[in-house]
Amino acid sequence: MSDFFKLDRNIQLRILMMFITVAIGSSVGPNMTIYYVEYMGALVTGFLLVSVQVAGFIAGLYGGHLSDSWGRKRVMLTGIALMVVGYVVAAAMNSPYYVNPYVTFIGFLLASVGLSFASPAEEAMMIDVSTVQNRKFIYAMIYWVINLSIMIG
């Protein structure tokens, strides 16, 4: 654990954000299929889930391109902002007073696109600020954090 605190602050923050993001996604994501089937039916839900994956793939490609021209920090902040806005919209559309599954879908779509948009810049930043000596430890830590957050989520 003391090796973790010796890492660059950017890496520590990325690992913490990865833990939070994956924990939220793995706790809410699987239940969204059931939620959408209840309101929209199985066929529409299938198309919606595929569209989220396709949009995430495209956002990842676009985010990778823009991280070179805009800069990594700007791409990461834009992606994280999209993710936060998406989750807030999805949560707001499922209050005790108002439920709108269509806007909820848009919120989760935004969150997924934001996460995918920021991922290439985050990966590049991890390579930039790590050294050859600590890179193996960093990726082992990321592997454990992802597994732990999925288990918790």
PDB file of C-alpha atoms in Angstrom:
ATOM      1  CA  MET A   1       0.000   0.000   0.000  1.00  0.00           C
ATOM      2  CA  SER A   2       2.882   2.358   0.659  1.00  0.00           C
ATOM      3  CA  ASP A   3       3.859   1.951  -3.017  1.00  0.00           C
ATOM      4  CA  PHE A   4       0.484   3.415  -3.975  1.00  0.00           C
ATOM      5  CA  PHE A   5       1.236   6.645  -2.111  1.00  0.00           C
ATOM      6  CA  LYS A   6       4.576   6.928  -3.907  1.00  0.00           C
ATOM      7  CA  LEU A   7       2.817   7.069  -7.285  1.00  0.00           C
ATOM      8  CA  ASP A   8       2.184  10.296  -9.155  1.00  0.00           C
ATOM      9  CA  ARG A   9      -0.872  12.135  -7.852  1.00  0.00           C
ATOM     10  CA  ASN A  10      -2.543  11.916 -11.281  1.00  0.00           C
ATOM     11  CA  ILE A  11      -2.297   8.133 -11.211  1.00  0.00           C
ATOM     12  CA  GLN A  12      -3.687   7.986  -7.669  1.00  0.00           C
ATOM     13  CA  LEU A  13      -6.635  10.151  -8.729  1.00  0.00           C
ATOM     14  CA  ARG A  14      -7.273   8.071 -11.885  1.00  0.00           C
ATOM     15  CA  ILE A  15      -7.284   4.846  -9.857  1.00  0.00           C
ATOM     16  CA  LEU A  16      -9.720   6.348  -7.348  1.00  0.00           C
ATOM     17  CA  MET A  17     -11.979   7.649 -10.136  1.00  0.00           C
ATOM     18  CA  MET A  18     -11.809   4.264 -11.853  1.00  0.00           C
ATOM     19  CA  PHE A  19     -12.939   2.588  -8.627  1.00  0.00           C
ATOM     20  CA  ILE A  20     -15.898   4.969  -8.215  1.00  0.00           C
ATOM     21  CA  THR A  21     -16.921   4.835 -11.876  1.00  0.00           C
ATOM     22  CA  VAL A  22     -16.771   1.051 -12.175  1.00  0.00           C
ATOM     23  CA  ALA A  23     -18.560   0.559  -8.837  1.00  0.00           C
ATOM     24  CA  ILE A  24     -21.404   2.842  -9.917  1.00  0.00           C
ATOM     25  CA  GLY A  25     -21.599   1.317 -13.372  1.00  0.00           C
ATOM     26  CA  SER A  26     -21.590  -2.266 -12.130  1.00  0.00           C
ATOM     27  CA  SER A  27     -24.205  -1.578  -9.470  1.00  0.00           C
ATOM     28  CA  VAL A  28     -26.632   0.259 -11.721  1.00  0.00           C
ATOM     29  CA  GLY A  29     -25.879  -0.976 -15.233  1.00  0.00           C
ATOM     30  CA  PRO A  30     -27.136  -4.572 -15.047  1.00  0.00           C
ATOM     31  CA  ASN A  31     -30.411  -3.442 -13.491  1.00  0.00           C
ATOM     32  CA  MET A  32     -31.080  -1.007 -16.318  1.00  0.00           C
ATOM     33  CA  THR A  33     -31.867  -3.886 -18.669  1.00  0.00           C
ATOM     34  CA  ILE A  34     -34.712  -4.985 -16.405  1.00  0.00           C
ATOM     35  CA  TYR A  35     -35.837  -1.360 -16.009  1.00  0.00           C
ATOM     36  CA  TYR A  36     -35.968  -0.750 -19.764  1.00  0.00           C
ATOM     37  CA  VAL A  37     -37.721  -4.056 -20.497  1.00  0.00           C
ATOM     38  CA  GLU A  38     -40.429  -3.109 -17.999  1.00  0.00           C
ATOM     39  CA  TYR A  39     -41.122   0.226 -19.697  1.00  0.00           C
ATOM     40  CA  MET A  40     -40.184  -0.350 -23.357  1.00  0.00           C
ATOM     41  CA  GLY A  41     -40.213  -4.066 -24.067  1.00  0.00           C
ATOM     42  CA  ALA A  42     -37.432  -6.528 -24.860  1.00  0.00           C
ATOM     43  CA  LEU A  43     -36.932  -5.635 -28.533  1.00  0.00           C
ATOM     44  CA  VAL A  44     -36.554  -1.894 -27.950  1.00  0.00           C
ATOM     45  CA  THR A  45     -34.322  -2.561 -24.932  1.00  0.00           C
ATOM     46  CA  GLY A  46     -32.029  -4.697 -27.090  1.00  0.00           C
ATOM     47  CA  PHE A  47     -31.664  -1.913 -29.644  1.00  0.00           C
ATOM     48  CA  LEU A  48     -31.085   0.663 -26.911  1.00  0.00           C
ATOM     49  CA  LEU A  49     -28.333  -1.367 -25.270  1.00  0.00           C
ATOM     50  CA  VAL A  50     -26.615  -1.990 -28.600  1.00  0.00           C
ATOM     51  CA  SER A  51     -26.844   1.711 -29.431  1.00  0.00           C
ATOM     52  CA  VAL A  52     -25.141   2.585 -26.124  1.00  0.00           C
ATOM     53  CA  GLN A  53     -22.257   0.257 -26.974  1.00  0.00           C
ATOM     54  CA  VAL A  54     -21.920   1.626 -30.518  1.00  0.00           C
ATOM     55  CA  ALA A  55     -22.030   5.227 -29.265  1.00  0.00           C
ATOM     56  CA  GLY A  56     -19.397   4.385 -26.646  1.00  0.00           C
ATOM     57  CA  PHE A  57     -17.143   2.841 -29.294  1.00  0.00           C
ATOM     58  CA  ILE A  58     -17.433   5.896 -31.536  1.00  0.00           C
ATOM     59  CA  ALA A  59     -16.881   8.245 -28.581  1.00  0.00           C
ATOM     60  CA  GLY A  60     -13.726   6.329 -27.673  1.00  0.00           C
ATOM     61  CA  LEU A  61     -12.343   6.726 -31.176  1.00  0.00           C
ATOM     62  CA  TYR A  62     -13.219  10.405 -31.242  1.00  0.00           C
ATOM     63  CA  GLY A  63     -11.819  10.961 -27.739  1.00  0.00           C
ATOM     64  CA  GLY A  64      -8.543   9.337 -28.756  1.00  0.00           C
ATOM     65  CA  HIS A  65      -8.260  11.633 -31.755  1.00  0.00           C
ATOM     66  CA  LEU A  66      -9.157  14.755 -29.774  1.00  0.00           C
ATOM     67  CA  SER A  67      -6.752  13.931 -26.944  1.00  0.00           C
ATOM     68  CA  ASP A  68      -3.931  14.560 -29.394  1.00  0.00           C
ATOM     69  CA  SER A  69      -5.301  17.861 -30.699  1.00  0.00           C
ATOM     70  CA  TRP A  70      -7.169  19.259 -27.640  1.00  0.00           C
ATOM     71  CA  GLY A  71      -4.914  17.812 -25.000  1.00  0.00           C
ATOM     72  CA  ARG A  72      -5.499  15.000 -22.537  1.00  0.00           C
ATOM     73  CA  LYS A  73      -6.691  17.131 -19.641  1.00  0.00           C
ATOM     74  CA  ARG A  74      -9.419  18.853 -21.656  1.00  0.00           C
ATOM     75  CA  VAL A  75     -10.677  15.548 -23.090  1.00  0.00           C
ATOM     76  CA  MET A  76     -10.730  13.902 -19.653  1.00  0.00           C
ATOM     77  CA  LEU A  77     -12.586  16.819 -18.086  1.00  0.00           C
ATOM     78  CA  THR A  78     -15.116  16.907 -20.937  1.00  0.00           C
ATOM     79  CA  GLY A  79     -15.715  13.171 -20.652  1.00  0.00           C
ATOM     80  CA  ILE A  80     -16.094  13.300 -16.886  1.00  0.00           C
ATOM     81  CA  ALA A  81     -18.479  16.261 -17.172  1.00  0.00           C
ATOM     82  CA  LEU A  82     -20.624  14.321 -19.667  1.00  0.00           C
ATOM     83  CA  MET A  83     -20.616  11.334 -17.340  1.00  0.00           C
ATOM     84  CA  VAL A  84     -21.663  13.371 -14.297  1.00  0.00           C
ATOM     85  CA  VAL A  85     -24.397  15.203 -16.233  1.00  0.00           C
ATOM     86  CA  GLY A  86     -25.653  11.882 -17.579  1.00  0.00           C
ATOM     87  CA  TYR A  87     -25.865  10.279 -14.150  1.00  0.00           C
ATOM     88  CA  VAL A  88     -27.542  13.357 -12.656  1.00  0.00           C
ATOM     89  CA  VAL A  89     -30.133  13.405 -15.461  1.00  0.00           C
ATOM     90  CA  ALA A  90     -30.803   9.674 -15.022  1.00  0.00           C
ATOM     91  CA  ALA A  91     -31.190  10.057 -11.262  1.00  0.00           C
ATOM     92  CA  ALA A  92     -33.438  13.107 -11.599  1.00  0.00           C
ATOM     93  CA  MET A  93     -35.737  11.262 -13.985  1.00  0.00           C
ATOM     94  CA  ASN A  94     -36.359   8.562 -11.394  1.00  0.00           C
ATOM     95  CA  SER A  95     -37.456  10.532  -8.396  1.00  0.00           C
ATOM     96  CA  PRO A  96     -40.513   9.616  -6.331  1.00  0.00           C
ATOM     97  CA  TYR A  97     -42.386  12.437  -8.077  1.00  0.00           C
ATOM     98  CA  TYR A  98     -41.448  11.896 -11.704  1.00  0.00           C
ATOM     99  CA  VAL A  99     -40.327   8.888 -13.768  1.00  0.00           C
ATOM    100  CA  ASN A 100     -39.294   9.135 -17.397  1.00  0.00           C
ATOM    101  CA  PRO A 101     -37.472   6.059 -18.752  1.00  0.00           C
ATOM    102  CA  TYR A 102     -36.709   7.720 -22.103  1.00  0.00           C
ATOM    103  CA  VAL A 103     -34.822  10.620 -20.534  1.00  0.00           C
ATOM    104  CA  THR A 104     -33.231   8.106 -18.149  1.00  0.00           C
ATOM    105  CA  PHE A 105     -31.881   6.306 -21.200  1.00  0.00           C
ATOM    106  CA  ILE A 106     -30.489   9.569 -22.580  1.00  0.00           C
ATOM    107  CA  GLY A 107     -28.787  10.163 -19.222  1.00  0.00           C
ATOM    108  CA  PHE A 108     -27.154   6.745 -19.230  1.00  0.00           C
ATOM    109  CA  LEU A 109     -26.203   7.168 -22.877  1.00  0.00           C
ATOM    110  CA  LEU A 110     -24.483  10.467 -22.004  1.00  0.00           C
ATOM    111  CA  ALA A 111     -22.679   8.829 -19.082  1.00  0.00           C
ATOM    112  CA  SER A 112     -21.481   5.956 -21.255  1.00  0.00           C
ATOM    113  CA  VAL A 113     -20.339   8.283 -24.028  1.00  0.00           C
ATOM    114  CA  GLY A 114     -18.519  10.477 -21.500  1.00  0.00           C
ATOM    115  CA  LEU A 115     -16.721   7.505 -19.980  1.00  0.00           C
ATOM    116  CA  SER A 116     -15.694   6.158 -23.389  1.00  0.00           C
ATOM    117  CA  PHE A 117     -14.700   9.628 -24.599  1.00  0.00           C
ATOM    118  CA  ALA A 118     -12.309  10.127 -21.671  1.00  0.00           C
ATOM    119  CA  SER A 119     -10.817   6.618 -21.606  1.00  0.00           C
ATOM    120  CA  PRO A 120      -8.174   6.995 -24.362  1.00  0.00           C
ATOM    121  CA  ALA A 121      -6.847  10.202 -22.792  1.00  0.00           C
ATOM    122  CA  GLU A 122      -6.757   8.538 -19.362  1.00  0.00           C
ATOM    123  CA  GLU A 123      -4.845   5.555 -20.742  1.00  0.00           C
ATOM    124  CA  ALA A 124      -2.347   7.831 -22.494  1.00  0.00           C
ATOM    125  CA  MET A 125      -1.912   9.893 -19.337  1.00  0.00           C
ATOM    126  CA  MET A 126      -1.188   6.735 -17.344  1.00  0.00           C
ATOM    127  CA  ILE A 127       1.616   5.878 -19.755  1.00  0.00           C
ATOM    128  CA  ASP A 128       2.940   9.457 -19.721  1.00  0.00           C
ATOM    129  CA  VAL A 129       3.242   9.809 -15.947  1.00  0.00           C
ATOM    130  CA  SER A 130       4.346   6.273 -15.142  1.00  0.00           C
ATOM    131  CA  THR A 131       7.859   4.930 -15.370  1.00  0.00           C
ATOM    132  CA  VAL A 132       9.049   1.603 -16.707  1.00  0.00           C
ATOM    133  CA  GLN A 133       9.802   0.579 -13.117  1.00  0.00           C
ATOM    134  CA  ASN A 134       6.328   1.238 -11.680  1.00  0.00           C
ATOM    135  CA  ARG A 135       4.159   0.489 -14.728  1.00  0.00           C
ATOM    136  CA  LYS A 136       3.696  -3.191 -13.826  1.00  0.00           C
ATOM    137  CA  PHE A 137       2.587  -2.223 -10.304  1.00  0.00           C
ATOM    138  CA  ILE A 138       0.194   0.421 -11.668  1.00  0.00           C
ATOM    139  CA  TYR A 139      -1.549  -1.958 -14.044  1.00  0.00           C
ATOM    140  CA  ALA A 140      -1.722  -4.670 -11.380  1.00  0.00           C
ATOM    141  CA  MET A 141      -3.310  -2.085  -9.046  1.00  0.00           C
ATOM    142  CA  ILE A 142      -5.800  -1.086 -11.759  1.00  0.00           C
ATOM    143  CA  TYR A 143      -6.678  -4.747 -12.328  1.00  0.00           C
ATOM    144  CA  TRP A 144      -7.362  -5.254  -8.616  1.00  0.00           C
ATOM    145  CA  VAL A 145      -9.313  -2.007  -8.288  1.00  0.00           C
ATOM    146  CA  ILE A 146     -11.567  -2.898 -11.216  1.00  0.00           C
ATOM    147  CA  ASN A 147     -12.233  -6.379  -9.841  1.00  0.00           C
ATOM    148  CA  LEU A 148     -12.888  -5.051  -6.342  1.00  0.00           C
ATOM    149  CA  SER A 149     -15.244  -2.335  -7.581  1.00  0.00           C
ATOM    150  CA  ILE A 150     -17.192  -4.827  -9.703  1.00  0.00           C
ATOM    151  CA  MET A 151     -17.501  -7.097  -6.683  1.00  0.00           C
ATOM    152  CA  ILE A 152     -18.739  -4.202  -4.521  1.00  0.00           C
ATOM    153  CA  GLY A 153     -21.029  -2.842  -7.237  1.00  0.00           C
TER     154      GLY A 153
END
